[in-house]
Coordinates of C-alpha atoms in Angstrom, one line a residue:
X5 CA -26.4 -44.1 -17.8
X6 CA -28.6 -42.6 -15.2
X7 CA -32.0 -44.5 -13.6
X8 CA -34.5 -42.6 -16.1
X9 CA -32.6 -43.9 -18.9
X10 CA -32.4 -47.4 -17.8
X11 CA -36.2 -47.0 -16.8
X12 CA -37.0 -45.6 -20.5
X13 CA -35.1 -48.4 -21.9
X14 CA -36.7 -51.3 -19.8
X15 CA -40.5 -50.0 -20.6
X16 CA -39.8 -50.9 -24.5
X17 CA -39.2 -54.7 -23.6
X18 CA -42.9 -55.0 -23.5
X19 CA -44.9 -56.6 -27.0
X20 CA -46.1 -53.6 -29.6
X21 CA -43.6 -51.3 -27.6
X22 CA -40.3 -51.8 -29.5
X23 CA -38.5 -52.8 -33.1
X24 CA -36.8 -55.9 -32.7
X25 CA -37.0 -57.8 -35.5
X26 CA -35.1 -61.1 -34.3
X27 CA -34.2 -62.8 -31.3
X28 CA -30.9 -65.3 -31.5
X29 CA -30.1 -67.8 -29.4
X30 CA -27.5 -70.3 -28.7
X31 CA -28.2 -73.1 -26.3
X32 CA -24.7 -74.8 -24.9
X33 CA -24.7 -77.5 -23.0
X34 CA -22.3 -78.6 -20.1
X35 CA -19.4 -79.4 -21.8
X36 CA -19.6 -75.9 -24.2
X37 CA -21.1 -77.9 -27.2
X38 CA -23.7 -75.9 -29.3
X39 CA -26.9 -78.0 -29.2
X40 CA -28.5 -75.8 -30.9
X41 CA -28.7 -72.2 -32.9
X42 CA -32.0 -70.8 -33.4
X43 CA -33.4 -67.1 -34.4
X44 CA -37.8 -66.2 -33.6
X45 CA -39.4 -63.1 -34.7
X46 CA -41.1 -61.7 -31.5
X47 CA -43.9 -60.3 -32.9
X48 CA -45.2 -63.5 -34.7
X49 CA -44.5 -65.8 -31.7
X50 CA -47.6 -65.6 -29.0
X51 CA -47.4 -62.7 -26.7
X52 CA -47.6 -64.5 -23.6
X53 CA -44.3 -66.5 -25.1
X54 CA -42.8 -63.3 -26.2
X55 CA -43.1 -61.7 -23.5
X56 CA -41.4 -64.3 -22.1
X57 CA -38.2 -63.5 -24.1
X58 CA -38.5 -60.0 -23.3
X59 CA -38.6 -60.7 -19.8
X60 CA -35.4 -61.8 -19.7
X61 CA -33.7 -58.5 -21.1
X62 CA -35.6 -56.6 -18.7
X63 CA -34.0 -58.5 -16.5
X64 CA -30.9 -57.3 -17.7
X65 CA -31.6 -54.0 -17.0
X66 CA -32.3 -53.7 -12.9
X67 CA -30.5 -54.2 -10.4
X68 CA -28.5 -50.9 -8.8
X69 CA -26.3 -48.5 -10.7
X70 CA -22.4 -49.6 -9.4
X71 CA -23.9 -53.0 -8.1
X72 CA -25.6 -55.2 -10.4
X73 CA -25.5 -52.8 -13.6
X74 CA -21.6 -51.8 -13.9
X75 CA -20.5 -49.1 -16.5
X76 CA -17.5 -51.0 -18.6
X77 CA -15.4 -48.0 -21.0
X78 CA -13.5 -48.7 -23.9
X79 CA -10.2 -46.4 -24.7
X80 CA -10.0 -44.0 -27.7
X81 CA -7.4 -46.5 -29.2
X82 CA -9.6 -49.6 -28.6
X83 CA -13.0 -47.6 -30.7
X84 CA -10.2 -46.5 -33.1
X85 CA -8.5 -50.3 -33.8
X86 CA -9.3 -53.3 -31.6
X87 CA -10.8 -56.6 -32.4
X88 CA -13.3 -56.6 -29.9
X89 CA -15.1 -53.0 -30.2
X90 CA -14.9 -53.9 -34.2
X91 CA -17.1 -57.2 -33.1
X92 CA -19.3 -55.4 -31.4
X93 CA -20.0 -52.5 -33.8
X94 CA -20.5 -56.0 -36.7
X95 CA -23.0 -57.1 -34.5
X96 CA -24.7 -53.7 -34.2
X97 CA -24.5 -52.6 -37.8
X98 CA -25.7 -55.5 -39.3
X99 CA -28.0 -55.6 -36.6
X100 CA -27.5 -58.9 -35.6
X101 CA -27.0 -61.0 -39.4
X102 CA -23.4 -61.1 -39.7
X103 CA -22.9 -64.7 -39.5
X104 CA -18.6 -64.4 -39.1
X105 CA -19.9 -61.9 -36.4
X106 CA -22.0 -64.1 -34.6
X107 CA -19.8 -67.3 -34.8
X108 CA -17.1 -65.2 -33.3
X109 CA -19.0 -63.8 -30.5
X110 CA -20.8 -67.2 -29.2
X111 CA -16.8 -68.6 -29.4
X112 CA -16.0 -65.8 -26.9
X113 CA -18.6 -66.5 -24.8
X114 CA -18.6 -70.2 -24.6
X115 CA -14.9 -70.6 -24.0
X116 CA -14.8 -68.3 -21.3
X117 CA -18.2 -68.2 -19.2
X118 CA -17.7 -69.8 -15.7
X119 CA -21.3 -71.3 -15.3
X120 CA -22.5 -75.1 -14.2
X121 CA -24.7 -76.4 -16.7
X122 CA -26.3 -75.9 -19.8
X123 CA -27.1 -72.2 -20.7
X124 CA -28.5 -70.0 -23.3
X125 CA -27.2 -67.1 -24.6
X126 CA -29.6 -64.8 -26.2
X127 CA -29.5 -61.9 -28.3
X128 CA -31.9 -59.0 -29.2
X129 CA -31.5 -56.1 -31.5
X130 CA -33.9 -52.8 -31.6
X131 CA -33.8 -49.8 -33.1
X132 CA -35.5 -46.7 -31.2
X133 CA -36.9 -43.1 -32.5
X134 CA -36.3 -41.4 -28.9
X135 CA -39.1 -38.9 -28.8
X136 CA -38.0 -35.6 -28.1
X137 CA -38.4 -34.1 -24.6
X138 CA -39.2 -31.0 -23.4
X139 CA -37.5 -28.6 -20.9
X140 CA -40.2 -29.3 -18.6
X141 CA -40.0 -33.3 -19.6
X142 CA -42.3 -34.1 -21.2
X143 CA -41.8 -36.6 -24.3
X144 CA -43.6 -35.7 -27.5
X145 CA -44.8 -39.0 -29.2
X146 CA -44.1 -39.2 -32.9
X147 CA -41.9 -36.3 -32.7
X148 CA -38.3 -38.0 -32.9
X149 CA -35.1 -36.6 -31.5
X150 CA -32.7 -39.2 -32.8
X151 CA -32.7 -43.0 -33.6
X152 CA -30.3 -45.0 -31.1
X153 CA -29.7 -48.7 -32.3
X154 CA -28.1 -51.1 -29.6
X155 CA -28.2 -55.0 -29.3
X156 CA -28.8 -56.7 -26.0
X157 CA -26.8 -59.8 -24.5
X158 CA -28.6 -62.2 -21.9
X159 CA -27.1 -65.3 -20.7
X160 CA -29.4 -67.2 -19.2
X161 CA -29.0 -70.9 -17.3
X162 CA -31.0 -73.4 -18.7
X163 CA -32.1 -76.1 -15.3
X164 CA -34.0 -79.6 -15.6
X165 CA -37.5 -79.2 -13.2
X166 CA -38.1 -81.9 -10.9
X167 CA -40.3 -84.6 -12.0
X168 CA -43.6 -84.8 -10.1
X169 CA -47.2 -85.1 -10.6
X170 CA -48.7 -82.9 -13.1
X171 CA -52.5 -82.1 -13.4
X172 CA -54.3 -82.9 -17.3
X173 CA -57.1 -80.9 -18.1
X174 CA -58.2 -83.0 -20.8
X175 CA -58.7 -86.0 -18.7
X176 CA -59.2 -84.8 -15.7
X177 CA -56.7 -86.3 -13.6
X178 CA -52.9 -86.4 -12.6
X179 CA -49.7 -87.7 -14.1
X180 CA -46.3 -88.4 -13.7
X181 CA -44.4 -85.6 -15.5
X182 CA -41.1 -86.2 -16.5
X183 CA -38.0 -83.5 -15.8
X184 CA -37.7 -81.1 -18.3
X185 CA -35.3 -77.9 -19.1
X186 CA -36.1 -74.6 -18.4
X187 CA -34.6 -71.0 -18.8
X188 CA -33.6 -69.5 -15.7
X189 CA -33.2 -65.7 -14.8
X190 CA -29.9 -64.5 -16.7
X191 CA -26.9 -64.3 -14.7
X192 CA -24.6 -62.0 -17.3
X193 CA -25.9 -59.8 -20.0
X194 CA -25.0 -56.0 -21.0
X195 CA -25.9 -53.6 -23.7
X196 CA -24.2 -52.1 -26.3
X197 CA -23.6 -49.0 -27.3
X198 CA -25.1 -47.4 -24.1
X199 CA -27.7 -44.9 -23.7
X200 CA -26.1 -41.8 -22.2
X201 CA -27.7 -38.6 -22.2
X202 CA -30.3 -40.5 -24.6
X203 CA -27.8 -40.9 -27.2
X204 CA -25.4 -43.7 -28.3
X205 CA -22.2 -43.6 -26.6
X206 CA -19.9 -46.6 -28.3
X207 CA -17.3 -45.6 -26.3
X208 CA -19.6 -47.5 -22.8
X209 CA -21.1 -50.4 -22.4
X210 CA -23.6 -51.2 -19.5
X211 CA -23.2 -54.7 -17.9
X212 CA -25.2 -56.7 -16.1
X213 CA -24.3 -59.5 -13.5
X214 CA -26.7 -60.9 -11.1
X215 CA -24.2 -62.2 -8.8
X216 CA -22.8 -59.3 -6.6
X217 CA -19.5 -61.5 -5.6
X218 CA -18.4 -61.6 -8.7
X219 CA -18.5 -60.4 -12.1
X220 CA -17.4 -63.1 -14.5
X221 CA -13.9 -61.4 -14.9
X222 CA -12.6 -63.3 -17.6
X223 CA -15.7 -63.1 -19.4
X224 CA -15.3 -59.2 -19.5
X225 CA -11.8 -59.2 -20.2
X226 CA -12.5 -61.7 -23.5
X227 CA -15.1 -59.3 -24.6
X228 CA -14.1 -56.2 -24.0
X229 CA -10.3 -56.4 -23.1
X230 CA -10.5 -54.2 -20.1
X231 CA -10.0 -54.9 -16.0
X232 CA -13.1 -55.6 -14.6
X233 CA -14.6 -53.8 -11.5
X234 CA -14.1 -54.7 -7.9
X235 CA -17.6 -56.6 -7.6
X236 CA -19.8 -54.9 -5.1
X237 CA -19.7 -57.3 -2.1
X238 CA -15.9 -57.2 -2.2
X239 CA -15.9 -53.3 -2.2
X240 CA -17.5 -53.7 0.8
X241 CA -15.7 -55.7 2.8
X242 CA -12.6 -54.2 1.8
X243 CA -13.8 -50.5 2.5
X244 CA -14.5 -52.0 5.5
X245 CA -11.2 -53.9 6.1
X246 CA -9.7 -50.8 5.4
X247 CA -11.5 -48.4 7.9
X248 CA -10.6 -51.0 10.8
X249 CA -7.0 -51.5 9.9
X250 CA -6.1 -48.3 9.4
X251 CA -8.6 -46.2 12.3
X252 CA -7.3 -48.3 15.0
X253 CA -7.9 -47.7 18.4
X254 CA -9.9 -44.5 16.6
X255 CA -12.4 -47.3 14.9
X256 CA -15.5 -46.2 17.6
X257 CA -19.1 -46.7 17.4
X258 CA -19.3 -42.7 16.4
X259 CA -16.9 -42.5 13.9
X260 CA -18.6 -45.6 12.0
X261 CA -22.1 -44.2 12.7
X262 CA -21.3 -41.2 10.8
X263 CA -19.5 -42.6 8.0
X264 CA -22.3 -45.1 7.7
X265 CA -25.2 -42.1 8.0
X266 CA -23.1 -39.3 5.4
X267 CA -22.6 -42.8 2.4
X268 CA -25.8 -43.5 3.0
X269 CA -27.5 -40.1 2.1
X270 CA -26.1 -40.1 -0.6
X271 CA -27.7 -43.2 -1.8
X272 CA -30.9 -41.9 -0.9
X273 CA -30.5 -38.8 -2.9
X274 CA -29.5 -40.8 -5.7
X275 CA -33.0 -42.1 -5.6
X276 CA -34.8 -39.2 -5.2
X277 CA -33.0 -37.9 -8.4
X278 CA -33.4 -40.5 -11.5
X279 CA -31.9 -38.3 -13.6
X280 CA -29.1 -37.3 -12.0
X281 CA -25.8 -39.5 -12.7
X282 CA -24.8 -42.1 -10.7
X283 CA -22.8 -40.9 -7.0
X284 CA -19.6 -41.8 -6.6
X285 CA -17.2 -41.3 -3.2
X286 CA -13.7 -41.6 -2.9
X287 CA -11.2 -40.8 -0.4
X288 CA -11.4 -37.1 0.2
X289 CA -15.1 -37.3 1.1
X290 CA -14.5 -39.9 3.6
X291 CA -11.6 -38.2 4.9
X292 CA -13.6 -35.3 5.5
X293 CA -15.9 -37.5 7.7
X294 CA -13.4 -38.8 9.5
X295 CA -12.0 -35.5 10.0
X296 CA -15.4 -33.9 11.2
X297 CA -15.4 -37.1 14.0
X298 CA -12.2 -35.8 15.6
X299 CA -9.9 -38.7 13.7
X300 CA -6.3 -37.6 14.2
X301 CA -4.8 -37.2 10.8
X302 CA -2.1 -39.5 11.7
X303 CA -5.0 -42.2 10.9
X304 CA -6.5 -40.5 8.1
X305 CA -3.3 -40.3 6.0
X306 CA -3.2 -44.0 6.9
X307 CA -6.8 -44.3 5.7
X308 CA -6.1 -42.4 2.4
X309 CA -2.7 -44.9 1.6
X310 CA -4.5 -48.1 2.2
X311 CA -7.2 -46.9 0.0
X312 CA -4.9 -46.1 -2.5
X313 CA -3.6 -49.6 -2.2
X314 CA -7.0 -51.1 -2.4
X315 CA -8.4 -49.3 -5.2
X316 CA -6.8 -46.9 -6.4
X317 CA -5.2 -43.2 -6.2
X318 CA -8.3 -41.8 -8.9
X319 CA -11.4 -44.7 -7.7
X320 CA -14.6 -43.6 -7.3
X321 CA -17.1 -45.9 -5.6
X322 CA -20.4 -46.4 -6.2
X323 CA -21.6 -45.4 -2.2
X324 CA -24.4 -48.1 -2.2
X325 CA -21.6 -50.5 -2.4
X326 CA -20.0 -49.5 0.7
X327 CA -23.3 -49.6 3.4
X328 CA -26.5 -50.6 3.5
X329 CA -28.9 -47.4 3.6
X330 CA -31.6 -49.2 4.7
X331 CA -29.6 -51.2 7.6
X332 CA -27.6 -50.2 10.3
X333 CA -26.5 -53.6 11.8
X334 CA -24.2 -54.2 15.7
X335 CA -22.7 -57.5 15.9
X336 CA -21.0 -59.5 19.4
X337 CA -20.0 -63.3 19.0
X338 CA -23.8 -63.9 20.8
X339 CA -26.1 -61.0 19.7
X340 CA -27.0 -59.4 15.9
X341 CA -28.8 -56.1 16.8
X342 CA -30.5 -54.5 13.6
X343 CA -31.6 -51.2 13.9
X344 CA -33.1 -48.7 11.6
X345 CA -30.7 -46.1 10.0
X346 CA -32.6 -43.4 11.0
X347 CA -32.7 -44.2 14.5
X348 CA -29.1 -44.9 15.0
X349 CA -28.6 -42.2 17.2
X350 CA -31.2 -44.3 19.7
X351 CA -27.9 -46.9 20.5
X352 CA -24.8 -45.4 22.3
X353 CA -22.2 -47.5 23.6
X354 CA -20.7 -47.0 27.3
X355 CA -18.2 -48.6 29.9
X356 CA -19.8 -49.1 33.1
X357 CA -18.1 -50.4 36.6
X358 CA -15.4 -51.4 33.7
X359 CA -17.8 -53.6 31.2
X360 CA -18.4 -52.2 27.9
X361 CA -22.1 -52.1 26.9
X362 CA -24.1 -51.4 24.0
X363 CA -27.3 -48.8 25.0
X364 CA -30.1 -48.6 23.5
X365 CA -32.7 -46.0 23.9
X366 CA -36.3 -48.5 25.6
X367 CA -38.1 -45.2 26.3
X368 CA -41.0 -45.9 24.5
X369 CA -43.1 -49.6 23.5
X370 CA -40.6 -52.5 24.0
X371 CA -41.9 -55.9 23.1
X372 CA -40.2 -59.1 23.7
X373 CA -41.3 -62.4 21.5
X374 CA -44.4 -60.1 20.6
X375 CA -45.4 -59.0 24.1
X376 CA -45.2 -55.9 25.5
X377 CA -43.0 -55.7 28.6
X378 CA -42.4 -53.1 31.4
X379 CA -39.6 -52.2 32.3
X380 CA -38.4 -51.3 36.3
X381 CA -36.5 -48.6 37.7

């Protein structure tokens, strides 16, 4: 799924915008009992309640493409015979009322979920007339391409407030409130089938975590029987781990810079294009990089293996989970220097009477604590 799809998607979850005819839920308490199974009808609960609920599948759908929202495929063999595709197409084709379905699923999901707490899980299905689009883009209301049905999955924390003083209009005056639960942002959820090319793909689901470290992997691999994804922050520190070990004495301020500068345009052109799909790098495109910086291939062959090692001969990574585009960042045990990507070519780094130095360009306004200072010849 691309940005404009998720974005299409996301502007449904609103009241009077979509079809779905029932919400579920499941609320589990700390020790994984049910404490309760409930289903509401969004559009006869109170808009400001239901949008509420819808709120919470939005939330299921932001985040960045490779990051937060990671594409999980199913084999040919596992849409042609497996238990778990087969639960997931009962849940979608009876649209949420097969009750073995259901009982099977929340199972699943409460003996495997690594989460503190109570917790809800939520579910949501809709069914969507996608209005055809023109070659220039444009959507013509009314006029239907195709009808995509899909179910959504958010599992959401449920937390006690503090208690405190609370103000009664009634009277006038403040109380003492007593804790009470609430439902938290989700942390997990996905969609199912997914929306490729504004179709139905059964073969994909999209899946949402929250947490970047980690992707509830046992969770994924009860659900959908397949390895989970690196999660994002571990890409990068082992893309990183991996450029140090292997570069060397060749791991210099330049060579970094311009990996750092040719993964993040990519990004950036990723944004620029919503429709496009999702980037991907992998090894050959950083080779080239390293290649263009004067890296002896001695390193880059050592580069290439470890990568291997680390992810795989075929991986493609999402770039955004390698650098920051919007942060270019120097680091020494005492100082954190943050500069702007663009500028990155204002900071050089140079040995001098036999100290090495980080330079940075003070040509123009330099302020110190909020004060503009002068500085000598």
């Amino acid at each position: 799924m691309n940005t404009k799809e998720i974005g299409e998607l996301r502007r449904r979850l609103r009241p009077g915008k979509n079809n779905i005819p029932r919400i579920l839920g499941c609320y589990v308490n700390e020790k994984k009992e049910i404490l309760s199974r409930f289903e509401q009808n969004p559009m006869l609960l109170p808009e400001a309640e239901s949008e509420k609920y819808l709120a919470l599948f939005k939330r299921c759908l932001s985040g960045g493409l490779g990051k937060n929202l990671l594409d999980i495929s199913f084999t040919t063999q596992q849409v042609a015979d497996s238990d778990e595709h087969r639960l997931l197409m009962a849940l979608r084709g009876s649209r949420l009322q097969d009750e073995g379905a259901l009982a099977a699923f929340y199972e699943r999901v409460i003996g495997t979920l690594q989460i503190e707490g109570n917790f809800l899980i939520l579910l949501a299905c809709d069914v969507f007339d996608v209005p055809y689009r023109s070659a220039d883009g444009e959507m013509a209301e009314g006029d239907s391409e195709r009808v995509y049905e899909y179910f959504q999955c958010a599992i959401c924390p449920v937390k006690p407030t503090k208690p405190g003083l609370s103000y009664f209009p009634v009277e006038n005056v403040f109380h003492d409130r007593e804790a009470d639960w609430v439902v938290s942002a989700p942390q997990i959820g996905f969609l199912f089938p997914a929306f490729d090319d504004r179709s139905a793909n059964i073969y994909d689901v999209l899946y949402y975590t929250h947490d970047v470290q980690q992707s509830q992997s046992e969770l994924i691999d009860t659900l959908f029987r397949t390895e989970p994804p690196m999660p994002a922050a571990r890409q990068k520190e082992t893309f990183q781990g991996i450029l140090q070990s292997s570069l060397g004495a060749d791991c210099k301020f330049e060579v970094v810079q311009s990996v750092h500068d040719s993964i993040a345009r990519m990004t950036l052109a990723a944004k620029e294009d919503k429709e496009a799909p999702a980037p991907v790098l992998d090894k050959q495109q950083v080779s080239r990089v390293l290649q263009s910086c004067g890296v002896p291939e001695m390193r880059i062959d050592e580069f290439q293996q470890r990568f291997d090692e680390e992810f795989g001969e075929k991986a493609e990574l999402p770039p955004s989970n390698l650098v920051d585009e919007k942060q270019f960042e120097l680091r020494t045990p005492s100082v954190v220097i943050k500069v702007d990507p663009e500028h990155s070519d204002l900071v050089e780094t140079r040995i001098i009477n036999g100290c090495r130095y980080i330079l940075i360009d003070a040509s123009e306004g330099v302020e110190v604590n909020g004060v503009s200072i002068q500085i000598e010849e």
